[in-house]
Amino acid sequence: NLAEKLQRTLGKLRGRGKLTEQDVKEALREVRLALLEADVNYKVVSEFTARVRERAVGQEVMASLTPAHQVIKIVYEELAELMGGSRSKLELASRPPTIVMLAGLQGAGKTTSSAKLANLLRKQGHRPLLVAADVYRPAAIKQLQVLGDQLQIPVFSLGDQISPVDIAKAAVEHAHRHANDVVLLDTAGRLHVDEELMAELRAIDEAVSPHQILLVVDAMTGQDAVNVANSFNESLDIDGIILTKLDGDARGGAALSIKAVTGKPIKFAATSEKLDGLEPFYPERMASRILG
Amino acid sequence: LSSHKAIDEELFERLEELLIQADVGVDTTLRLVDDVKDEVRTKGITDSSLVRPILQTKIHEILTTHSSVFELPKTSPAVILVVGVNGAGKTTTIGKLAHRFKSEGHKVILGAGDTFRAAAIEQLEIWAERVGVDIVKHQPGADPAAVAYDAIQAGRARQCDVVIIDTAGRLQTKTNLMRELEKIGRVVEREVGEEGAEVLLVVDATTGQNALSQAKLFSEAVDVSGLVLAKLDGTAKGGIIIAIAAELELPVKFIGIGEAYEDLRDFDADEFAAALFD
Ligand SMILES: Nc1nc2c(ncn2[C@@H]2O[C@H](COP(=O)(O)OP(=O)(O)OP(=O)(O)O)[C@@H](O)[C@H]2O)c(=O)[nH]1
Ligand SMILES: Nc1nc2c(ncn2[C@@H]2O[C@H](COP(=O)(O)OP(=O)(O)OP(=O)(O)O)[C@@H](O)[C@H]2O)c(=O)[nH]1
Ligand SMILES: [Mg+2]
Ligand SMILES: [Mg+2]
């Protein structure tokens, strides 16, 4: 692992004066490899290692640490700080209903995450309404209805012959009439380069002004995470990210890439297929996971 | 790359960057670039415009170690088992495969082997209806191995020559789910023999290095014979299949380039290698 590799490069003497330029250079070569193997974006890795180099060179090596551990400590802190941030919970509107829109690539976990989020909100005393706004994928509406039934949470649907924009508008009216204080719009998976479908998301945004737009991203996403997050963010000015399938063993470097490039916070971590599998995002845990 | 005039360290760094950004991964990238450097040195090449074709050729070699032509087993029926992690594109790929084989004159039947996920059976039923093929299904929560068995029996009874079996998405690290998959694989093998089944692992083109672990662990559970690289119509390059080919010798048989049942193509190693540079 990274700690062992760095021990070999930087030696085992503790509290050995200051970190030299050479120490840091050697260490960062290993850190760079670890981050790339963890799927962190190539350019983000270069920027990140440059920051660490600035912080590390000339730093006093603490008496209790080896130079290797000192560098890892700096890297871990920088990573956690980069991915952290105070806006990592779901902010509710001052006047209900809060409208949340979930968007992202095909298969990322939007439908499941919508249901999980509804479950979480209901446990916190809210009255969520799930909205089936995916009119394209076969049995997408049925999928959300089955999940809603399992949770005993209402699912609003107008079938698959009505436009998602009209479904969203009608859902918000329905929420007002039925005192649902959170509306969760599940949208169809789409490519960030599909102009028509990206325009559809903007049209939904225009029509109902969601208070929170959450980009749902698969934790195993590779180098392309940056392109996807950038496009969705430029198109919609997203409020945050849900990172899914963290119960696998993907290192999840996409988390760092996306935060570094968009500045938007990761709000939730999805860690199972079950409907209680949604937790707040812990940047320190993610930092250790990425470093492997 | 084309603007780079000299064959120097910077050129090779740019190649590394390109490959890593294509999700080829560090190990495979370094190995490829070292091979290119060796060839440039031993052949005394000085023209930098020759470097890219050399790299493309090496990638092509790795990708064609095993045939990427999909061979339908000669047994009657032939069985195709489709596996992979959650959301990769399995069910949609089965719709595409069903359409492909039906339009080639085969009689196809589907097995709704995802008995777990919400509306998974309904999703495959819609594909069966759209393509015009029969489907075998049990109730949600049923034993997927039993569905696989029934689909093969129904296929025999109805003179189908292709049976395509869907399975639930599963992360490769979930040992109980991988054991369930092994059981499905054993049932299929018992019914049509090793030579009667093709096992396709569907990999999402946006996946990074984890796809290598997926290929390894799925291959330990079932006899994966080929990959389907889905969602190649996005901007991800899917370079991880080069690492998978290099380390596991697993060929890509098909690529998915969209959500409609026509959006399936045979894998073309030349096109793929060239597209890495777009
Ligand atoms: N293991 C695991 N599986 C998950 C998680 N989140 C979602 N899934 C599974 O991933 C697959 C895809 O999830 P969906 O919710 O259908 O994804 P989606 O983004 O709505 O897909 P599209 O609507 O087709 O774009 C399903 O099999 C889910 O059960 C997670 O956190 N962990
Ligand atoms: N753009 C694009 N989307 C695809 C492709 N293949 C599948 N999809 C989409 O990806 C999403 C997931 O596809 P599924 O077929 O449900 O994936 P799956 O592997 O069966 O998912 P689970 O059964 O939940 O594990 C759907 O929205 C599909 O339409 C492809 O080649 N291109
Ligand atoms: Mg969905
Ligand atoms: Mg499926």
Tab-separated table of C-alpha atoms and ligand atoms in Angstrom, chain A residues 106-107 137 191, chain B residues 85-93 96 114 117 123 166-169 230-233 256-259 263, ligand 2:
chain	number	residue	atom	x	y	z
A	106	GLN	CA	-27.625	6.178	-17.244
A	107	GLY	CA	-27.498	3.576	-14.480
A	137	ARG	CA	-36.669	3.822	-19.754
A	191	LEU	CA	-25.519	11.651	-21.574
B	85	VAL	CA	-22.343	-4.960	-11.821
B	86	ASN	CA	-25.400	-2.862	-11.042
B	87	GLY	CA	-26.523	-0.501	-13.772
B	88	ALA	CA	-23.868	-1.583	-16.312
B	89	GLY	CA	-26.407	-2.126	-19.103
B	90	LYS	CA	-27.190	-5.869	-18.983
B	91	THR	CA	-30.962	-5.826	-19.487
B	92	THR	CA	-30.797	-3.295	-22.325
B	93	THR	CA	-27.973	-5.275	-23.966
B	96	LYS	CA	-30.252	-5.580	-28.373
B	114	ASP	CA	-33.172	-10.814	-12.218
B	117	ARG	CA	-34.535	-5.627	-8.319
B	123	GLN	CA	-38.284	-4.078	-17.822
B	166	ASP	CA	-30.623	-11.860	-17.572
B	167	THR	CA	-29.148	-11.716	-14.082
B	168	ALA	CA	-29.363	-9.161	-11.283
B	169	GLY	CA	-26.623	-6.566	-11.079
B	230	ALA	CA	-21.796	-0.469	-23.046
B	231	LYS	CA	-22.414	3.282	-23.184
B	232	LEU	CA	-19.567	3.960	-25.585
B	233	ASP	CA	-21.762	6.706	-27.066
B	256	GLY	CA	-23.294	-0.598	-26.849
B	257	ILE	CA	-23.745	2.812	-28.437
B	258	GLY	CA	-27.206	3.844	-27.320
B	259	GLU	CA	-30.456	2.882	-25.633
B	263	ASP	CA	-27.566	0.252	-30.797
C	2	LIG	N1	-26.364	5.754	-23.698
C	2	LIG	C1	-26.425	4.440	-23.438
C	2	LIG	N2	-27.185	4.009	-22.426
C	2	LIG	C2	-27.237	2.681	-22.202
C	2	LIG	C3	-26.511	1.742	-22.975
C	2	LIG	N3	-26.785	0.500	-22.484
C	2	LIG	C4	-27.644	0.673	-21.458
C	2	LIG	N4	-27.924	1.984	-21.279
C	2	LIG	C5	-28.775	2.600	-20.270
C	2	LIG	O1	-28.200	2.352	-19.018
C	2	LIG	C6	-29.237	2.259	-18.029
C	2	LIG	C7	-29.063	0.940	-17.280
C	2	LIG	O2	-29.316	-0.102	-18.197
C	2	LIG	P1	-29.861	-1.532	-17.704
C	2	LIG	O3	-29.977	-2.355	-18.916
C	2	LIG	O4	-31.050	-1.370	-16.833
C	2	LIG	O5	-28.634	-1.984	-16.815
C	2	LIG	P2	-28.527	-3.287	-15.939
C	2	LIG	O6	-27.114	-3.721	-15.947
C	2	LIG	O7	-29.496	-4.324	-16.393
C	2	LIG	O8	-28.926	-2.739	-14.506
C	2	LIG	P3	-29.292	-3.592	-13.198
C	2	LIG	O9	-30.133	-4.725	-13.641
C	2	LIG	O10	-30.004	-2.632	-12.324
C	2	LIG	O11	-27.997	-4.031	-12.628
C	2	LIG	C8	-30.543	2.371	-18.768
C	2	LIG	O12	-30.973	3.709	-18.683
C	2	LIG	C9	-30.189	2.034	-20.201
C	2	LIG	O13	-31.024	2.622	-21.150
C	2	LIG	C10	-25.681	2.242	-24.055
C	2	LIG	O14	-25.004	1.521	-24.786
C	2	LIG	N5	-25.683	3.592	-24.239
